[in-house]
Tab-separated table of C-alpha atoms in Angstrom:
chain	number	residue	atom	x	y	z
A	253	MET	CA	3.176	6.700	-34.324
A	254	VAL	CA	1.393	8.354	-31.314
A	255	ILE	CA	0.148	5.150	-30.669
A	256	TYR	CA	3.447	3.369	-29.929
A	257	GLY	CA	4.293	5.937	-27.365
A	258	VAL	CA	1.449	5.323	-25.623
A	259	ALA	CA	1.411	1.824	-25.886
A	260	LEU	CA	5.061	1.568	-24.559
A	261	LEU	CA	3.674	3.773	-21.563
A	262	ALA	CA	0.931	1.516	-21.008
A	263	PHE	CA	3.178	-1.694	-21.240
A	264	CYS	CA	5.465	-0.361	-18.757
A	265	MET	CA	2.722	0.645	-16.583
A	266	LEU	CA	0.906	-2.609	-16.902
A	267	THR	CA	4.399	-4.794	-16.586
A	268	GLY	CA	4.870	-2.650	-13.330
A	269	ILE	CA	1.880	-3.384	-11.697
A	270	PHE	CA	2.358	-7.029	-12.539
A	271	LEU	CA	5.530	-6.969	-10.837
A	272	GLY	CA	4.531	-5.369	-8.008
A	273	ASP	CA	1.468	-7.427	-6.996
A	274	ILE	CA	3.807	-10.848	-7.641
A	275	LEU	CA	6.279	-9.002	-5.080
A	276	GLY	CA	3.411	-8.147	-2.499
A	277	GLN	CA	2.131	-11.318	-2.835
A	278	LEU	CA	5.619	-13.281	-2.208
A	279	ILE	CA	6.545	-10.983	0.807
A	280	GLY	CA	2.904	-11.755	2.029
A	281	VAL	CA	1.512	-8.652	2.065
A	282	GLN	CA	-2.209	-7.701	0.601
A	283	ALA	CA	-0.656	-4.728	-1.338
A	284	ASN	CA	0.989	-3.927	-4.858
A	285	VAL	CA	4.740	-3.166	-3.495
A	286	GLY	CA	6.534	-0.476	-5.864
A	287	GLY	CA	4.827	-1.125	-8.690
A	288	VAL	CA	4.498	2.160	-9.780
A	289	GLY	CA	7.876	2.660	-9.467
A	290	ILE	CA	8.617	-0.585	-11.395
A	291	ALA	CA	7.050	0.841	-14.124
A	292	MET	CA	8.809	3.928	-14.293
A	293	LEU	CA	11.840	2.418	-14.015
A	294	LEU	CA	11.071	0.315	-16.681
A	295	LEU	CA	10.217	3.261	-18.901
A	296	ILE	CA	13.457	5.086	-18.488
A	297	ILE	CA	15.510	2.017	-19.178
A	298	LEU	CA	13.369	1.317	-22.496
A	299	SER	CA	13.189	4.872	-23.555
A	300	ASN	CA	17.405	4.999	-23.222
A	301	LEU	CA	17.954	1.785	-24.838
A	302	THR	CA	15.818	2.666	-27.926
A	303	HIS	CA	17.877	5.433	-28.062
A	304	HIS	CA	20.771	3.329	-28.862
A	305	LYS	CA	19.179	0.787	-31.636
A	306	PHE	CA	17.060	3.309	-33.554
A	307	SER	CA	15.909	6.474	-32.737
A	308	ILE	CA	12.597	7.085	-30.823
A	309	GLY	CA	10.554	9.184	-33.341
A	310	SER	CA	9.065	12.222	-32.074
A	311	ALA	CA	5.551	11.473	-32.738
A	312	THR	CA	6.051	8.727	-30.622
A	313	GLU	CA	7.405	10.770	-27.775
A	314	ASN	CA	4.412	12.808	-27.791
A	315	GLY	CA	2.251	9.856	-27.183
A	316	VAL	CA	3.942	10.260	-23.662
A	317	HIS	CA	4.435	13.601	-23.633
A	318	PHE	CA	1.034	14.066	-23.616
A	319	TRP	CA	0.080	11.818	-20.436
A	320	SER	CA	2.654	13.439	-18.343
A	321	ALA	CA	1.236	17.145	-19.560
A	322	MET	CA	-2.109	15.679	-18.076
A	323	TYR	CA	-0.393	14.654	-15.324
A	324	ILE	CA	-1.372	18.203	-13.000
A	325	PRO	CA	-4.892	18.098	-14.220
A	326	ILE	CA	-5.593	14.435	-13.494
A	327	VAL	CA	-4.147	15.271	-10.259
A	328	VAL	CA	-6.734	18.082	-9.874
A	329	ALA	CA	-9.568	15.840	-10.391
A	330	MET	CA	-7.675	13.336	-8.085
A	331	ALA	CA	-8.071	16.331	-5.177
A	332	ALA	CA	-11.542	16.639	-6.227
A	333	LYS	CA	-12.977	13.109	-5.549
A	334	GLN	CA	-10.998	12.620	-1.901
A	335	ASP	CA	-13.031	12.089	0.871
A	336	VAL	CA	-12.082	15.254	2.176
A	337	LEU	CA	-15.615	15.436	4.647
A	338	ALA	CA	-14.551	12.213	6.348
A	339	ALA	CA	-10.643	13.857	7.241
A	340	VAL	CA	-12.155	16.919	8.571
A	341	SER	CA	-14.931	15.530	10.429
A	342	SER	CA	-13.769	12.573	11.773
A	343	GLY	CA	-12.497	14.214	15.135
A	344	TRP	CA	-9.268	15.842	16.882
A	345	MET	CA	-7.537	12.706	17.404
A	346	ALA	CA	-7.221	11.647	13.714
A	347	ILE	CA	-6.508	15.213	12.356
A	348	ILE	CA	-3.826	15.431	14.993
A	349	ALA	CA	-2.470	12.052	14.219
A	350	GLY	CA	-2.424	13.010	10.183
A	351	VAL	CA	-0.999	16.400	11.099
A	352	ALA	CA	1.972	15.012	13.271
A	353	ALA	CA	2.722	12.647	11.191
A	354	VAL	CA	3.218	15.215	8.294
A	355	ALA	CA	5.354	17.423	10.657
A	356	VAL	CA	7.899	15.298	11.862
A	357	SER	CA	8.136	13.291	8.222
A	358	PHE	CA	8.835	17.564	6.813
A	359	ALA	CA	11.538	18.104	9.480
A	360	MET	CA	13.267	14.943	8.773
A	361	ILE	CA	14.094	15.983	5.014
A	362	PRO	CA	16.636	18.518	5.545
A	363	LEU	CA	18.560	15.937	7.966
A	364	LEU	CA	18.096	13.168	5.135
A	365	ASP	CA	18.886	15.190	2.576
A	366	ARG	CA	22.872	15.906	3.690
A	367	ILE	CA	23.370	11.929	3.292
A	368	HIS	CA	24.749	11.407	0.010
A	369	ILE	CA	25.452	8.010	0.314
A	370	GLY	CA	27.304	6.162	-2.675
A	371	GLU	CA	28.430	9.330	-4.318
A	372	ASP	CA	32.028	9.618	-4.885
A	373	ASP	CA	32.665	13.251	-4.123
A	374	VAL	CA	34.712	13.831	-1.341
A	375	ASP	CA	34.579	17.166	0.881
B	69	MET	CA	-36.535	19.222	-22.096
B	70	LEU	CA	-33.092	21.369	-22.755
B	71	ILE	CA	-31.684	20.899	-19.224
B	72	ASP	CA	-32.968	17.217	-19.367
B	73	THR	CA	-31.493	16.537	-22.760
B	74	MET	CA	-27.715	18.181	-21.780
B	75	GLU	CA	-27.678	16.558	-18.331
B	76	ALA	CA	-28.435	12.849	-20.035
B	77	VAL	CA	-25.523	14.074	-22.629
B	78	LEU	CA	-23.123	15.172	-19.541
B	79	VAL	CA	-23.620	12.009	-17.812
B	80	LYS	CA	-23.156	9.640	-20.902
B	81	ASN	CA	-20.016	11.365	-21.644
B	82	GLY	CA	-18.341	11.471	-18.164
B	83	LEU	CA	-15.108	11.210	-18.461
B	84	ILE	CA	-15.380	13.829	-21.382
B	85	THR	CA	-17.286	15.908	-18.884
B	86	ALA	CA	-14.651	15.936	-16.749
B	87	PHE	CA	-12.279	16.896	-19.074
B	88	VAL	CA	-14.248	20.100	-19.597
B	89	PHE	CA	-14.801	20.405	-15.740
B	90	VAL	CA	-11.193	19.980	-14.997
B	91	GLY	CA	-9.896	22.359	-17.825
B	92	ILE	CA	-12.368	25.428	-16.712
B	93	LEU	CA	-11.640	25.066	-12.673
B	94	VAL	CA	-7.364	24.892	-14.027
B	95	TRP	CA	-8.033	28.166	-15.836
B	96	ILE	CA	-9.359	29.844	-13.226
B	97	SER	CA	-7.201	28.949	-10.725
B	98	TYR	CA	-4.626	30.348	-13.096
B	99	GLU	CA	-6.044	33.441	-13.351
B	100	ILE	CA	-6.877	33.574	-9.691
B	101	SER	CA	-3.147	32.543	-9.246
B	102	ALA	CA	-1.773	35.672	-11.770
B	103	ARG	CA	-4.490	38.089	-10.987
B	104	LEU	CA	-4.723	37.734	-7.220
B	105	THR	CA	-1.432	36.453	-5.935
B	106	ARG	CA	0.493	37.922	-8.943
B	107	GLY	CA	1.897	34.491	-9.363
B	108	HIS	CA	3.440	33.801	-5.992
B	109	ILE	CA	0.973	31.325	-5.307
B	110	HIS	CA	1.337	28.826	-8.066
B	111	GLY	CA	-2.082	27.939	-10.337
B	112	SER	CA	-1.907	23.959	-9.732
B	113	ALA	CA	-1.303	24.724	-6.407
B	114	ILE	CA	-4.618	27.165	-6.174
B	115	ALA	CA	-6.319	23.933	-8.352
B	116	ILE	CA	-5.552	21.275	-5.929
B	117	ALA	CA	-6.512	23.141	-2.751
B	118	LEU	CA	-9.778	24.394	-4.977
B	119	GLY	CA	-10.409	20.904	-5.798
B	120	LEU	CA	-10.713	19.571	-2.039
B	121	VAL	CA	-12.780	22.582	-1.170
B	122	LEU	CA	-15.285	21.559	-4.010
B	123	ALA	CA	-14.658	17.745	-2.886
B	124	TYR	CA	-15.824	18.934	0.643
B	125	ILE	CA	-19.018	20.668	-0.501
B	126	GLY	CA	-19.761	17.367	-2.807
B	127	GLY	CA	-19.107	15.320	0.288
B	128	SER	CA	-21.516	17.522	2.205
B	129	MET	CA	-24.398	17.839	-0.401
B	130	THR	CA	-24.325	14.375	-1.533
B	131	GLY	CA	-23.595	12.305	1.459
B	132	GLY	CA	-21.052	10.355	-0.825
B	133	SER	CA	-17.347	9.277	-0.195
B	134	GLN	CA	-15.950	10.377	-3.740
B	135	GLY	CA	-16.086	13.884	-2.876
B	136	LEU	CA	-17.538	15.912	-6.517
B	137	ALA	CA	-17.490	12.684	-8.417
B	138	ASP	CA	-20.951	11.482	-6.349
B	139	PHE	CA	-22.880	13.936	-8.309
B	140	SER	CA	-23.707	12.051	-11.213
B	141	VAL	CA	-23.234	14.444	-13.858
B	142	LEU	CA	-19.280	14.513	-12.164
B	143	ALA	CA	-18.915	10.882	-11.934
B	144	GLY	CA	-16.529	11.315	-14.237
B	145	VAL	CA	-13.976	13.112	-12.308
B	146	GLY	CA	-13.741	10.275	-10.202
B	147	ILE	CA	-12.522	7.881	-13.855
B	148	MET	CA	-9.943	10.832	-14.406
B	149	GLY	CA	-8.674	11.258	-10.945
B	150	GLY	CA	-8.495	7.717	-9.788
B	151	ALA	CA	-5.951	5.397	-9.792
B	152	MET	CA	-5.592	4.068	-13.096
B	153	PHE	CA	-5.445	6.968	-14.617
B	154	ARG	CA	-3.045	9.020	-12.076
B	155	ASP	CA	-0.502	5.795	-12.014
B	156	PHE	CA	-0.729	6.187	-15.710
B	157	ALA	CA	0.141	9.881	-15.756
B	158	ILE	CA	2.624	9.496	-12.964
B	159	VAL	CA	4.719	6.628	-14.923
B	160	ALA	CA	4.633	9.087	-17.880
B	161	THR	CA	6.225	12.038	-15.796
B	162	ALA	CA	9.511	9.240	-15.698
B	163	PHE	CA	9.929	9.898	-19.369
B	164	GLY	CA	13.143	11.973	-19.563
B	165	ALA	CA	14.174	11.719	-15.421
B	166	GLU	CA	17.682	11.750	-14.872
B	167	LEU	CA	18.971	7.939	-14.461
B	168	GLU	CA	22.253	9.240	-12.781
B	169	ALA	CA	19.962	11.083	-10.178
B	170	LEU	CA	18.200	8.112	-9.481
B	171	ARG	CA	21.293	5.687	-9.106
B	172	LYS	CA	22.905	8.479	-6.929
B	173	ALA	CA	20.167	8.716	-4.396
B	174	GLY	CA	18.927	5.248	-4.326
B	175	VAL	CA	20.229	4.307	-1.040
B	176	VAL	CA	19.142	7.061	0.513
B	177	GLY	CA	15.919	6.778	-0.783
B	178	ALA	CA	15.411	3.364	0.067
B	179	VAL	CA	16.243	3.859	3.659
B	180	SER	CA	14.130	7.208	3.821
B	181	VAL	CA	10.735	5.051	3.003
B	182	ILE	CA	11.617	2.519	5.506
B	183	ILE	CA	12.329	6.030	8.104
B	184	GLY	CA	9.260	7.380	7.112
B	185	VAL	CA	7.110	4.374	7.765
B	186	VAL	CA	8.415	4.265	11.227
B	187	LEU	CA	8.264	7.403	11.683
B	188	SER	CA	4.863	8.052	10.760
B	189	PHE	CA	3.435	5.254	12.791
B	190	VAL	CA	5.642	6.271	15.854
B	191	VAL	CA	3.889	9.562	16.108
B	192	GLY	CA	0.711	8.159	15.152
B	193	ALA	CA	0.642	5.779	17.854
B	194	ILE	CA	1.633	8.369	20.493
B	195	VAL	CA	-1.272	10.164	19.118
B	196	ALA	CA	-3.251	7.216	19.943
B	197	VAL	CA	-2.201	6.981	23.246
B	198	ALA	CA	-2.367	10.514	24.457
B	199	PHE	CA	-5.913	10.229	24.071
B	200	GLY	CA	-6.392	7.170	26.134
B	201	TYR	CA	-6.085	4.039	23.520
B	202	THR	CA	-4.582	1.246	25.606
B	203	ASP	CA	-5.211	-1.833	23.295
B	204	PRO	CA	-1.977	-2.436	21.077
B	205	VAL	CA	-4.456	-3.298	17.944
B	206	ALA	CA	-6.295	-0.145	18.063
B	207	ILE	CA	-2.608	1.763	18.801
B	208	SER	CA	-1.152	-0.208	15.898
B	209	THR	CA	-3.990	0.527	13.254
B	210	ILE	CA	-3.953	4.382	14.147
B	211	GLY	CA	-0.172	4.595	13.865
B	212	ALA	CA	-0.464	2.599	10.823
B	213	GLY	CA	-3.463	4.867	9.432
B	214	ALA	CA	-0.800	7.978	10.014
B	215	ALA	CA	1.455	6.221	7.427
B	216	THR	CA	-0.805	6.238	4.644
B	217	TYR	CA	-4.991	5.444	4.233
B	218	ILE	CA	-4.108	2.058	2.832
B	219	VAL	CA	-1.830	0.504	5.339
B	220	GLY	CA	-4.314	1.337	8.069
B	221	PRO	CA	-6.883	-0.771	6.872
B	222	VAL	CA	-4.636	-3.408	5.764
B	223	THR	CA	-2.736	-3.299	9.150
B	224	GLY	CA	-6.346	-3.148	11.166
B	225	THR	CA	-8.026	-5.844	9.402
B	226	ALA	CA	-4.835	-8.362	9.669
B	227	LEU	CA	-4.935	-7.502	13.643
B	228	GLY	CA	-8.753	-7.683	13.817
B	229	ALA	CA	-9.374	-3.978	15.126
B	230	ASP	CA	-12.869	-3.307	15.083
B	231	SER	CA	-14.301	-1.008	12.244
B	232	GLY	CA	-14.666	2.499	14.478
B	233	VAL	CA	-10.925	2.568	14.276
B	234	ILE	CA	-10.147	1.540	11.234
B	235	ALA	CA	-12.400	4.226	10.283
B	236	LEU	CA	-10.495	6.362	12.314
B	237	SER	CA	-6.785	5.338	10.804
B	238	VAL	CA	-8.441	6.226	7.416
B	239	ALA	CA	-9.362	9.349	8.256
B	240	ALA	CA	-5.615	10.206	10.025
B	241	GLY	CA	-4.569	8.655	6.460
B	242	LEU	CA	-6.699	11.085	4.486
B	243	THR	CA	-5.593	14.032	6.565
B	244	LYS	CA	-1.637	13.373	5.793
B	245	SER	CA	-2.509	13.350	2.408
B	246	VAL	CA	-4.593	16.503	1.814
B	247	LEU	CA	-1.924	18.067	4.217
B	248	VAL	CA	0.864	16.851	2.228
B	249	MET	CA	-1.044	18.195	-1.144
B	250	ILE	CA	-1.522	21.264	0.179
B	251	GLY	CA	1.475	22.334	2.742
B	252	THR	CA	4.205	21.356	0.536
B	253	PRO	CA	4.325	24.413	-1.866
B	254	PHE	CA	4.627	26.192	1.100
B	255	VAL	CA	7.360	24.519	3.192
B	256	ALA	CA	9.541	23.635	0.156
B	257	PRO	CA	11.891	26.416	0.344
B	258	LYS	CA	12.036	25.987	3.952
B	259	ILE	CA	13.097	22.532	4.283
B	260	GLY	CA	15.335	22.748	0.573
B	261	LEU	CA	12.848	20.374	-1.517
B	262	ASN	CA	14.297	21.792	-4.191
B	263	SER	CA	16.824	18.688	-6.080
B	264	PRO	CA	16.170	15.143	-7.420
B	265	HIS	CA	17.894	14.073	-3.939
B	266	ALA	CA	15.855	15.953	-2.006
B	267	ALA	CA	12.466	14.953	-3.738
B	268	LEU	CA	13.485	11.118	-3.799
B	269	ILE	CA	13.568	11.366	0.182
B	270	TYR	CA	10.325	13.491	0.355
B	271	GLY	CA	8.482	10.571	-1.620
B	272	GLY	CA	10.064	8.378	0.840
B	273	LEU	CA	9.012	10.359	3.689
B	274	MET	CA	5.734	11.092	2.914
B	275	GLY	CA	4.818	8.267	0.953
B	276	THR	CA	1.272	9.175	0.341
B	277	THR	CA	1.075	8.529	-3.549
B	278	SER	CA	-1.951	10.881	-4.078
B	279	GLY	CA	-0.601	13.720	-1.348
B	280	VAL	CA	3.173	13.099	-2.707
B	281	ALA	CA	1.392	13.590	-6.534
B	282	GLY	CA	-0.378	16.888	-5.546
B	283	GLY	CA	2.477	18.659	-3.352
B	284	LEU	CA	4.886	18.480	-5.918
B	285	ALA	CA	2.734	19.181	-8.843
B	286	ALA	CA	2.202	22.081	-6.953
B	287	THR	CA	5.771	22.941	-6.111
B	288	ASP	CA	7.767	21.561	-9.279
B	289	PRO	CA	6.707	19.623	-11.824
B	290	LYS	CA	9.993	18.404	-12.237
B	291	LEU	CA	10.426	16.957	-9.471
B	292	VAL	CA	7.554	14.711	-9.515
B	293	PRO	CA	8.979	11.325	-11.088
B	294	TYR	CA	11.582	11.206	-8.451
B	295	GLY	CA	9.374	11.594	-5.546
B	296	ALA	CA	6.437	9.834	-7.114
B	297	MET	CA	9.242	7.005	-7.452
B	298	THR	CA	9.788	6.301	-3.861
B	299	ALA	CA	6.444	6.840	-2.406
B	300	THR	CA	5.203	4.036	-4.629
B	301	PHE	CA	7.298	1.825	-2.308
B	302	TYR	CA	6.028	3.379	1.188
B	303	THR	CA	2.302	1.572	1.156
B	304	GLY	CA	4.050	-1.920	0.388
B	305	VAL	CA	6.694	-1.482	3.109
B	306	GLY	CA	3.957	-0.074	5.645
B	307	CYS	CA	1.552	-3.369	4.950
B	308	LEU	CA	4.568	-5.320	5.520
B	309	LEU	CA	6.273	-3.685	8.741
B	310	ALA	CA	2.981	-2.339	10.433
B	311	PRO	CA	1.150	-5.599	11.068
B	312	SER	CA	4.522	-7.168	11.854
B	313	VAL	CA	7.472	-5.929	13.792
B	314	LEU	CA	5.593	-2.324	14.563
B	315	PHE	CA	2.563	-4.230	16.021
B	316	LEU	CA	4.967	-6.325	18.249
B	317	ALA	CA	7.060	-3.505	19.623
B	318	VAL	CA	3.662	-1.998	20.710
B	319	ARG	CA	2.759	-5.124	21.867
B	320	ALA	CA	5.821	-5.364	23.979
B	321	LEU	CA	5.216	-1.950	25.486
B	322	TYR	CA	1.903	-2.279	26.694
């Protein structure tokens, strides 16, 4: 049943966001700490578990795949509701701060990508 | 009468209207990608860029802060592109992600979140100083805004910054997320963003969930779950570090 997949996905998201909120309160910040990340881990673990016990039906999988496929259109809608005007018209300092942060972060990726901590391969 | 009735129907069924609108927008984008760029620029990258341009136009016409969603007919775009559906779809992309790749890159992914927050904060703070700010609260708030547009106001509020500075920090964060969305597909080949390992680091360094979501969608949708996973920890870590350790460091220097 398609609804099983959608319900599983929704359950993972709510649980993850709940745990993220609790984690945020425990460390004393007014933000959700990793809620979506926890939800993703939960979905990966639960979908792997059910593979062993009873195979997850293809209709159930479709309930998750549909939302996964809706990801790009949702991101397009997200882009269309950003406050681009505020970002562009706020003056040079904010724009330079944002651009510089992105440029430096991009430059760090190749450096960190060379680090493979906790992997067994020896070269 | 026809126009009034149609408008009423579109407003009343806002989310459904958004599905039609985004569907047409994506279709036009893929046509542009295939015909004008011969597939060199990915259709989703064009769709996201078009969305941002329309958001700019919407903002200038309505004076609101929700881009196109401030037109009552397109209010549904705000729901479809809001945090609820965005996070739901991001979680769905994790279905089928490799647990092994996550486990292998777990440590470096966590390290990249902390490096990413500190790096963006320092860069933003340096820019603030270069523009003549000397108050540690203002410098820290702008630095926090260079992390994400949520970390900025949270830090500014915690430190008691004035609302003008908080608005600037939000603008810095918005600039970052817009640039990450547009820029990622172009720089991806140069920085080796082509594996789950690199995507985990990318998410951790960039941190803006919307920027990472849009940037990876336009680069390689298979990498989305890995980048999104680390990015979701970034804002929390930023809200933890910026008003505390990082602010104290700025105050020690000034």
